[in-house]
Amino acid sequence: MRKNYLWYQLFRYPIVGGALRLYYKKLKVTGREYFPKNKPILFVPNHQNSFMDALLVVCTVRPFIYFLTRAEAFRPPLQGWFLGTLNMLPVYRVRDGFSSIQKNNAIFEECFRYYGRNDAVLIFPEANHNLKRRIRPLSKGFTRLAFGGEEYYDWELDLQIVPVGLNYTAHREPRNIAHVCYGKPIPVKKYHAEFKEDEKAATDRMKAEVSKAMKKLVFHAPNLDTYPVQKLLWEVLEPDDAVLTDPATSNKRIKQTRPHITEALKEEAKALTELAEKHDVDLRALAHPQSFSWKDALMLPVYGFSLANNAIPYQAVRHLTTKVIKDHAFDASIKFLTGVLLLPLFYLVMCGILALAGVEGSWLAAYFGVSVISAPAFIRAKEVFRLGSTQTLKKKKPQLFEDLTNRLETFRSLRHSIINE
């Protein structure tokens, strides 16, 4: 049996896997039929959403999987030990110092040994995270893991690279849709002859082919200068979350948009985006105002309880994501870990306080159970009690409201004409 097998399987499936299905409104997985059987796999996902990206892959595959993450996450030592029990391996970067980078050789050799027993390894080929919906240039770190593994076994390993696309309707928020797309495997041995002749050429071709495969699995806006236009048309104005997380549809529309993009349109998209950011206006919420349904009416008591019961943890998370940690790519990770670790602990503390106040055990058990069950309703509860935010903006800042809505209509008209071409 592998080291930490029982703990690792318990942690990734019932605990984290179950929590992911509560955190997301819908978790969709496609492409698992492409997984090669009885062969080692190198998973290479895009990296937009920090720690959540790794969890979504780890909890939606069957192979025993190890994943590489930034070495700084392994400090202090106790934290590093815990991450090690979860099959996480530290990878060092230039900023960690030359002596630290040399430690990567030992880490990579450890990965090669895992290949030998048909385990899987995960590495983010973009090497860093970014919330933009696009595949960034790939680093050569994953090619070292690929070619190094084959060389370690004299090219008899038959290592398979599986590209992965991670798609989110809203990266930073819970209760949205996540779509994990697995692509067709790319055998490393196809580069064998070229690698023997010219390592750099083989490395460049692998990077290009893997990048091309990844771009088919995500919403990919290729050019940064046109990104605001594509974002407004196919993210902000998209009413259907299922379409937003469907790479085939999104990428088809992105391609159709290119002939329509002018310098004036790029400037208008940039100006609209900056205006909304300046006044802290959520353009997608403005474009698709939500209504109060009969289900919301029935759920009002639950919403009220969930809001009151989770107010303290919510304020703690809000402080972290707005005042302490400035990189918003960590927002979802913080919220998820809060739900998995902090909320149950908070409910237990509340049970202790209630017990000291003389509340009986059966009522304490009921409180804990209702707290856990109603926790996912907190997000919709916030939305319901903020349904008037658009009307508030219209009332308090009518000129801004009119300016934003008129500008959105310009892009909505263009979107409609592109879809109907």
CSV table of N, CA and C in Angstrom, one decimal, residues 236-299:
chain,number,residue,atom,x,y,z
A,236,VAL,N,-19.5,38.9,-19.5
A,236,VAL,CA,-20.3,39.9,-18.8
A,236,VAL,C,-21.8,39.8,-19.3
A,237,LEU,N,-21.9,39.7,-20.6
A,237,LEU,CA,-23.3,39.7,-21.2
A,237,LEU,C,-23.9,38.3,-21.4
A,238,GLU,N,-23.1,37.3,-21.1
A,238,GLU,CA,-23.6,35.9,-21.2
A,238,GLU,C,-24.6,35.6,-20.1
A,239,PRO,N,-25.9,35.3,-20.5
A,239,PRO,CA,-26.9,35.0,-19.4
A,239,PRO,C,-26.9,33.6,-19.0
A,240,ASP,N,-26.3,32.7,-19.8
A,240,ASP,CA,-26.4,31.3,-19.5
A,240,ASP,C,-25.0,30.8,-18.9
A,241,ASP,N,-25.0,30.4,-17.7
A,241,ASP,CA,-23.7,29.9,-17.1
A,241,ASP,C,-23.2,28.7,-17.8
A,242,ALA,N,-24.1,27.8,-18.3
A,242,ALA,CA,-23.6,26.6,-18.9
A,242,ALA,C,-22.8,27.0,-20.2
A,243,VAL,N,-23.3,28.0,-20.9
A,243,VAL,CA,-22.6,28.5,-22.1
A,243,VAL,C,-21.2,29.1,-21.8
A,244,LEU,N,-21.2,29.9,-20.7
A,244,LEU,CA,-20.0,30.5,-20.3
A,244,LEU,C,-18.9,29.5,-20.0
A,245,THR,N,-19.2,28.4,-19.5
A,245,THR,CA,-18.3,27.3,-19.1
A,245,THR,C,-18.1,26.2,-20.2
A,246,ASP,N,-18.6,26.5,-21.4
A,246,ASP,CA,-18.5,25.6,-22.6
A,246,ASP,C,-17.5,26.2,-23.5
A,247,PRO,N,-16.3,25.6,-23.5
A,247,PRO,CA,-15.2,26.2,-24.3
A,247,PRO,C,-15.5,26.2,-25.8
A,248,ALA,N,-16.1,25.2,-26.3
A,248,ALA,CA,-16.4,25.1,-27.7
A,248,ALA,C,-17.2,26.3,-28.2
A,249,THR,N,-18.3,26.6,-27.5
A,249,THR,CA,-19.2,27.7,-27.8
A,249,THR,C,-18.4,29.0,-27.7
A,250,SER,N,-17.8,29.2,-26.5
A,250,SER,CA,-17.1,30.5,-26.2
A,250,SER,C,-16.0,30.8,-27.3
A,251,ASN,N,-15.2,29.8,-27.6
A,251,ASN,CA,-14.1,30.0,-28.5
A,251,ASN,C,-14.6,30.2,-30.0
A,252,LYS,N,-15.7,29.6,-30.3
A,252,LYS,CA,-16.3,29.9,-31.6
A,252,LYS,C,-16.7,31.3,-31.7
A,253,ARG,N,-17.3,31.8,-30.7
A,253,ARG,CA,-17.8,33.2,-30.7
A,253,ARG,C,-16.6,34.2,-30.6
A,254,ILE,N,-15.6,33.9,-29.9
A,254,ILE,CA,-14.4,34.7,-29.8
A,254,ILE,C,-13.8,34.9,-31.2
A,255,LYS,N,-13.7,33.8,-31.9
A,255,LYS,CA,-13.2,33.8,-33.3
A,255,LYS,C,-14.1,34.6,-34.2
A,256,GLN,N,-15.4,34.5,-34.1
A,256,GLN,CA,-16.3,35.3,-34.9
A,256,GLN,C,-16.2,36.8,-34.6
A,257,THR,N,-15.7,37.1,-33.4
A,257,THR,CA,-15.7,38.5,-33.0
A,257,THR,C,-14.5,39.3,-33.7
A,258,ARG,N,-13.5,38.6,-34.0
A,258,ARG,CA,-12.3,39.3,-34.4
A,258,ARG,C,-12.5,40.3,-35.6
A,259,PRO,N,-13.2,40.0,-36.6
A,259,PRO,CA,-13.4,40.9,-37.7
A,259,PRO,C,-14.1,42.2,-37.3
A,260,HIS,N,-14.9,42.1,-36.2
A,260,HIS,CA,-15.7,43.3,-35.7
A,260,HIS,C,-14.9,44.2,-34.8
A,261,ILE,N,-13.7,43.8,-34.4
A,261,ILE,CA,-13.0,44.6,-33.4
A,261,ILE,C,-12.2,45.8,-34.1
A,262,THR,N,-12.5,47.0,-33.6
A,262,THR,CA,-11.8,48.2,-34.1
A,262,THR,C,-11.1,48.8,-32.9
A,263,GLU,N,-10.2,49.8,-33.2
A,263,GLU,CA,-9.6,50.5,-32.2
A,263,GLU,C,-10.6,51.3,-31.3
A,264,ALA,N,-11.6,51.8,-31.9
A,264,ALA,CA,-12.6,52.5,-31.2
A,264,ALA,C,-13.4,51.6,-30.2
A,265,LEU,N,-13.6,50.3,-30.7
A,265,LEU,CA,-14.3,49.4,-29.8
A,265,LEU,C,-13.5,49.0,-28.7
A,266,LYS,N,-12.2,48.8,-28.9
A,266,LYS,CA,-11.2,48.5,-27.8
A,266,LYS,C,-11.2,49.6,-26.8
A,267,GLU,N,-11.2,50.8,-27.2
A,267,GLU,CA,-11.1,51.9,-26.3
A,267,GLU,C,-12.4,52.0,-25.5
A,268,GLU,N,-13.5,51.8,-26.2
A,268,GLU,CA,-14.8,51.8,-25.5
A,268,GLU,C,-14.9,50.7,-24.4
A,269,ALA,N,-14.5,49.5,-24.7
A,269,ALA,CA,-14.5,48.4,-23.8
A,269,ALA,C,-13.6,48.7,-22.6
A,270,LYS,N,-12.4,49.3,-22.8
A,270,LYS,CA,-11.5,49.7,-21.8
A,270,LYS,C,-12.1,50.7,-20.9
A,271,ALA,N,-12.8,51.7,-21.5
A,271,ALA,CA,-13.4,52.8,-20.7
A,271,ALA,C,-14.5,52.3,-19.9
A,272,LEU,N,-15.3,51.4,-20.4
A,272,LEU,CA,-16.5,50.9,-19.7
A,272,LEU,C,-16.0,50.1,-18.5
A,273,THR,N,-15.0,49.2,-18.7
A,273,THR,CA,-14.5,48.4,-17.6
A,273,THR,C,-13.9,49.2,-16.5
A,274,GLU,N,-13.1,50.3,-16.9
A,274,GLU,CA,-12.5,51.1,-15.9
A,274,GLU,C,-13.5,51.9,-15.1
A,275,LEU,N,-14.6,52.4,-15.8
A,275,LEU,CA,-15.6,53.1,-15.1
A,275,LEU,C,-16.3,52.3,-14.1
A,276,ALA,N,-16.6,51.0,-14.4
A,276,ALA,CA,-17.3,50.1,-13.5
A,276,ALA,C,-16.4,49.8,-12.3
A,277,GLU,N,-15.1,49.6,-12.6
A,277,GLU,CA,-14.1,49.3,-11.5
A,277,GLU,C,-14.0,50.5,-10.6
A,278,LYS,N,-14.0,51.7,-11.1
A,278,LYS,CA,-13.8,52.9,-10.3
A,278,LYS,C,-15.0,53.1,-9.3
A,279,HIS,N,-16.2,52.7,-9.7
A,279,HIS,CA,-17.3,52.9,-8.9
A,279,HIS,C,-17.8,51.5,-8.2
A,280,ASP,N,-16.9,50.5,-8.3
A,280,ASP,CA,-17.2,49.2,-7.7
A,280,ASP,C,-18.6,48.6,-8.1
A,281,VAL,N,-18.8,48.7,-9.4
A,281,VAL,CA,-20.1,48.1,-10.0
A,281,VAL,C,-19.8,46.8,-10.7
A,282,ASP,N,-20.6,45.8,-10.3
A,282,ASP,CA,-20.5,44.5,-11.0
A,282,ASP,C,-21.3,44.5,-12.3
A,283,LEU,N,-20.6,44.6,-13.4
A,283,LEU,CA,-21.2,44.7,-14.7
A,283,LEU,C,-22.1,43.5,-15.0
A,284,ARG,N,-21.7,42.3,-14.6
A,284,ARG,CA,-22.5,41.2,-14.9
A,284,ARG,C,-23.8,41.2,-14.1
A,285,ALA,N,-23.8,41.6,-12.9
A,285,ALA,CA,-25.0,41.8,-12.1
A,285,ALA,C,-25.9,42.9,-12.7
A,286,LEU,N,-25.3,43.9,-13.2
A,286,LEU,CA,-26.0,45.0,-13.8
A,286,LEU,C,-26.7,44.6,-15.1
A,287,ALA,N,-26.0,43.7,-15.8
A,287,ALA,CA,-26.5,43.3,-17.1
A,287,ALA,C,-27.6,42.2,-17.0
A,288,HIS,N,-27.6,41.5,-15.8
A,288,HIS,CA,-28.5,40.4,-15.6
A,288,HIS,C,-29.1,40.6,-14.2
A,289,PRO,N,-29.9,41.6,-14.0
A,289,PRO,CA,-30.5,41.7,-12.6
A,289,PRO,C,-31.4,40.5,-12.2
A,290,GLN,N,-31.2,40.0,-11.0
A,290,GLN,CA,-31.9,38.9,-10.5
A,290,GLN,C,-33.3,39.3,-9.9
A,291,SER,N,-34.2,38.4,-10.0
A,291,SER,CA,-35.5,38.7,-9.4
A,291,SER,C,-35.8,37.8,-8.2
A,292,PHE,N,-36.8,38.2,-7.5
A,292,PHE,CA,-37.2,37.4,-6.3
A,292,PHE,C,-38.2,36.4,-6.7
A,293,SER,N,-37.9,35.1,-6.5
A,293,SER,CA,-38.8,34.0,-6.9
A,293,SER,C,-39.7,33.5,-5.7
A,294,TRP,N,-40.6,32.6,-6.1
A,294,TRP,CA,-41.4,32.0,-5.0
A,294,TRP,C,-40.6,31.1,-4.2
A,295,LYS,N,-39.5,30.5,-4.8
A,295,LYS,CA,-38.6,29.7,-4.0
A,295,LYS,C,-37.9,30.5,-2.9
A,296,ASP,N,-37.5,31.7,-3.3
A,296,ASP,CA,-36.9,32.6,-2.3
A,296,ASP,C,-37.9,32.9,-1.2
A,297,ALA,N,-39.1,33.1,-1.6
A,297,ALA,CA,-40.1,33.4,-0.5
A,297,ALA,C,-40.2,32.3,0.5
A,298,LEU,N,-40.2,31.0,0.0
A,298,LEU,CA,-40.3,29.9,0.9
A,298,LEU,C,-39.0,29.7,1.7
A,299,MET,N,-37.9,30.2,1.2
A,299,MET,CA,-36.6,30.0,1.8
A,299,MET,C,-36.3,31.1,2.7
